């Protein structure tokens, strides 16, 4: 556990760090549950800088940092839909995602919604389970020509 984790809204200047975390975490952590081809297709999402810019400009997008280092990020689309939650590969299991999720859930309530939803990876399911999310269904989702198995989860706030 780390005590001095701070959370703030992301800015466009954070894009290089955010995309490195995304790429490295997919390769190092999600590779436990997905095959090599799936991982490379997924990790290549880091290179779509226009999309990251749009996410930061349009959505509620927060980063966790320790000192000057970004160690995780998360963002909401549609006001209630958790579209991304990633923690730096070297900072796993130190409560960073739990802190990000608490703030994301508060924002969903502030936005006037009573339920938060997400599509989560096989890798992340135990984390969401430990935060009392229910599985709505297991699904196969197509992304850039590859099929990914994941779960739709939700929690009443
Ligand atoms: C899922 C993820 C965001 C969790 O981040 P984290 O900062 O390590 O999570 P926390 O430290 O807040 O975890 C809190 C609790 O969740 C549960 N948990 C988290 N990861 C777990 C795992 N891999 N297996 C079992 N339980 C887990 C545990 O109960 C944990 O408490 P503990 O460490 O005291 O046992 C992180 O592993 C990650 O970046 N995964 C890859 C990206 C990803 O799949 N994101 C999901 C969106 S698709």
Coordinates of C-alpha atoms and ligand atoms in Angstrom, one line a residue:
X1 CA 0.0 0.0 0.0
X2 CA 1.2 3.5 -0.7
X3 CA -0.1 6.5 1.3
X4 CA 0.7 9.4 -1.0
X5 CA -1.4 8.6 -4.0
X6 CA -3.1 11.7 -5.4
X7 CA -5.9 11.8 -7.9
X8 CA -6.6 14.6 -10.4
X9 CA -8.2 15.1 -13.8
X10 CA -6.0 14.3 -16.7
X11 CA -4.6 16.8 -19.2
X12 CA -3.4 16.4 -22.7
X13 CA 0.2 16.6 -21.4
X14 CA -0.4 13.3 -19.6
X15 CA -1.0 11.4 -22.9
X16 CA 2.6 10.0 -23.2
X17 CA 2.5 8.5 -19.7
X18 CA -1.1 7.3 -20.0
X19 CA -0.5 5.5 -23.3
X20 CA 2.8 3.9 -21.9
X21 CA 0.8 2.6 -18.9
X22 CA -1.9 1.2 -21.2
X23 CA 0.6 -0.5 -23.5
X24 CA 2.8 -1.9 -20.8
X25 CA 0.0 -3.1 -18.5
X26 CA -1.8 -4.9 -21.3
X27 CA 1.4 -6.6 -22.3
X28 CA 2.6 -7.4 -18.7
X29 CA -0.7 -8.0 -16.8
X30 CA -3.5 -8.9 -19.3
X31 CA -1.2 -11.3 -21.1
X32 CA -2.0 -13.7 -18.3
X33 CA -5.5 -14.2 -19.7
X34 CA -5.3 -13.4 -23.5
X35 CA -3.1 -14.8 -26.3
X36 CA -0.2 -13.0 -27.9
X37 CA -2.2 -11.8 -30.9
X38 CA -5.0 -10.4 -28.8
X39 CA -2.5 -8.6 -26.6
X40 CA -0.7 -7.0 -29.5
X41 CA -4.0 -5.8 -31.0
X42 CA -5.2 -4.5 -27.7
X43 CA -1.9 -2.8 -26.8
X44 CA -1.8 -1.1 -30.2
X45 CA -4.7 1.0 -29.0
X46 CA -2.0 3.1 -27.2
X47 CA -0.9 4.5 -30.6
X48 CA -4.3 6.1 -31.4
X49 CA -3.4 9.5 -30.0
X50 CA -6.4 11.2 -31.5
X51 CA -8.7 8.9 -29.5
X52 CA -6.8 9.5 -26.2
X53 CA -7.1 13.3 -26.8
X54 CA -10.8 13.0 -27.4
X55 CA -11.3 10.9 -24.3
X56 CA -9.5 13.4 -22.2
X57 CA -11.3 16.4 -23.7
X58 CA -14.8 14.9 -23.7
X59 CA -15.0 12.5 -20.8
X60 CA -14.4 12.5 -17.0
X61 CA -10.8 11.2 -17.1
X62 CA -8.7 10.9 -13.9
X63 CA -5.1 9.9 -13.2
X64 CA -3.5 8.7 -10.0
X65 CA 0.0 9.8 -9.3
X66 CA 2.7 9.3 -6.8
X67 CA 5.0 12.3 -6.8
X68 CA 5.4 13.1 -10.5
X69 CA 4.8 9.6 -11.8
X70 CA 1.4 8.6 -13.1
X71 CA 0.6 5.1 -11.7
X72 CA -3.0 4.6 -13.0
X73 CA -5.9 6.1 -14.8
X74 CA -9.6 5.7 -15.4
X75 CA -12.4 7.4 -17.4
X76 CA -16.1 7.4 -17.7
X77 CA -18.2 7.7 -20.9
X78 CA -21.9 8.5 -21.0
X79 CA -21.7 9.7 -17.4
X80 CA -22.1 6.2 -16.0
X81 CA -20.0 3.8 -18.1
X82 CA -16.5 2.9 -16.9
X83 CA -14.6 2.6 -20.1
X84 CA -11.1 2.2 -18.8
X85 CA -9.2 1.4 -15.6
X86 CA -5.5 0.7 -15.8
X87 CA -2.8 0.6 -13.2
X88 CA 0.9 0.7 -13.9
X89 CA 2.4 -2.8 -14.1
X90 CA 4.9 -2.0 -11.3
X91 CA 2.2 -0.7 -9.0
X92 CA -0.3 -3.5 -9.0
X93 CA -2.1 -4.5 -5.8
X94 CA -1.4 -1.3 -3.9
X95 CA -5.0 0.0 -3.8
X96 CA -4.5 2.4 -6.7
X97 CA -7.5 1.0 -8.7
X98 CA -9.6 1.0 -5.6
X99 CA -9.0 4.7 -5.1
X100 CA -9.6 5.5 -8.7
X101 CA -12.9 3.5 -8.7
X102 CA -14.2 5.2 -5.5
X103 CA -13.8 8.6 -7.2
X104 CA -15.3 7.4 -10.5
X105 CA -18.3 5.9 -8.6
X106 CA -18.8 9.3 -6.8
X107 CA -18.8 11.0 -10.2
X108 CA -21.4 8.7 -11.5
X109 CA -23.6 9.6 -8.6
X110 CA -22.9 13.3 -9.1
X111 CA -24.0 12.8 -12.7
X112 CA -27.4 11.6 -11.5
X113 CA -27.1 7.9 -12.2
X114 CA -27.8 5.1 -9.7
X115 CA -25.9 2.3 -11.6
X116 CA -22.4 2.1 -12.9
X117 CA -21.6 -0.3 -15.7
X118 CA -18.5 -1.6 -17.4
X119 CA -17.1 -4.2 -19.8
X120 CA -14.2 -5.8 -17.9
X121 CA -11.4 -8.1 -18.9
X122 CA -11.0 -11.6 -17.5
X123 CA -8.0 -10.2 -15.7
X124 CA -9.9 -7.5 -13.9
X125 CA -13.0 -9.6 -12.9
X126 CA -11.6 -10.5 -9.4
X127 CA -11.0 -6.8 -8.7
X128 CA -14.5 -5.9 -9.6
X129 CA -15.9 -8.9 -7.7
X130 CA -14.1 -7.7 -4.6
X131 CA -15.8 -4.3 -5.1
X132 CA -19.3 -5.9 -5.2
X133 CA -19.9 -5.7 -8.9
X134 CA -22.4 -8.2 -10.3
X135 CA -21.8 -10.0 -13.6
X136 CA -24.7 -9.2 -16.1
X137 CA -23.2 -11.5 -18.8
X138 CA -20.1 -13.0 -20.2
X139 CA -19.6 -11.9 -23.8
X140 CA -17.4 -12.2 -26.8
X141 CA -16.5 -8.8 -28.3
X142 CA -14.9 -8.1 -31.6
X143 CA -12.1 -5.5 -31.7
X144 CA -9.9 -4.9 -34.8
X145 CA -10.7 -8.3 -36.2
X146 CA -9.9 -10.2 -33.0
X147 CA -12.5 -11.7 -30.6
X148 CA -12.1 -11.0 -26.9
X149 CA -13.9 -12.7 -24.0
X150 CA -15.0 -10.3 -21.3
X151 CA -17.7 -9.5 -18.8
X152 CA -20.4 -6.9 -18.6
X153 CA -20.6 -5.9 -14.9
X154 CA -22.7 -3.4 -13.0
X155 CA -23.1 -2.1 -9.4
X156 CA -26.0 -0.2 -7.8
X157 CA -24.6 2.9 -6.1
Ligands
LIG1 C1 -7.6 -4.7 -12.4 C2 -6.6 -3.7 -11.9 C3 -7.1 -2.3 -12.5 C4 -6.6 -3.7 -10.4 O1 -5.7 -2.7 -10.0 P1 -5.0 -2.7 -8.5 O2 -4.5 -1.3 -8.3 O3 -3.9 -3.7 -8.6 O4 -6.1 -3.1 -7.6 P2 -6.2 -2.9 -6.0 O5 -4.8 -2.9 -5.4 O6 -7.0 -1.6 -5.7 O7 -7.0 -4.2 -5.6 C5 -7.9 -4.2 -4.5 C6 -8.5 -5.6 -4.3 O8 -9.1 -6.1 -5.5 C7 -8.8 -7.6 -5.6 N1 -7.9 -7.8 -6.7 C8 -7.2 -7.0 -7.5 N2 -6.5 -7.6 -8.4 C9 -6.8 -8.9 -8.3 C10 -6.3 -10.1 -8.9 N3 -5.5 -10.1 -10.0 N4 -6.8 -11.3 -8.4 C11 -7.6 -11.4 -7.4 N5 -8.0 -10.3 -6.7 C12 -7.6 -9.1 -7.1 C13 -8.1 -7.9 -4.3 O9 -9.2 -8.2 -3.3 C14 -7.4 -6.6 -3.9 O10 -7.1 -6.5 -2.6 P3 -5.8 -7.2 -2.0 O11 -4.7 -6.8 -2.9 O12 -5.7 -6.6 -0.6 O13 -6.0 -8.7 -2.0 C15 -5.2 -3.9 -12.5 O14 -4.8 -5.3 -12.1 C16 -5.0 -3.7 -13.9 O15 -4.5 -2.7 -14.3 N6 -5.3 -4.7 -14.7 C17 -5.0 -4.7 -16.2 C18 -5.9 -3.8 -16.9 C19 -7.4 -4.2 -16.9 O16 -7.7 -5.3 -17.2 N7 -8.3 -3.2 -16.6 C20 -9.7 -3.5 -16.5 C21 -10.5 -2.8 -17.6 S1 -10.6 -3.7 -19.0

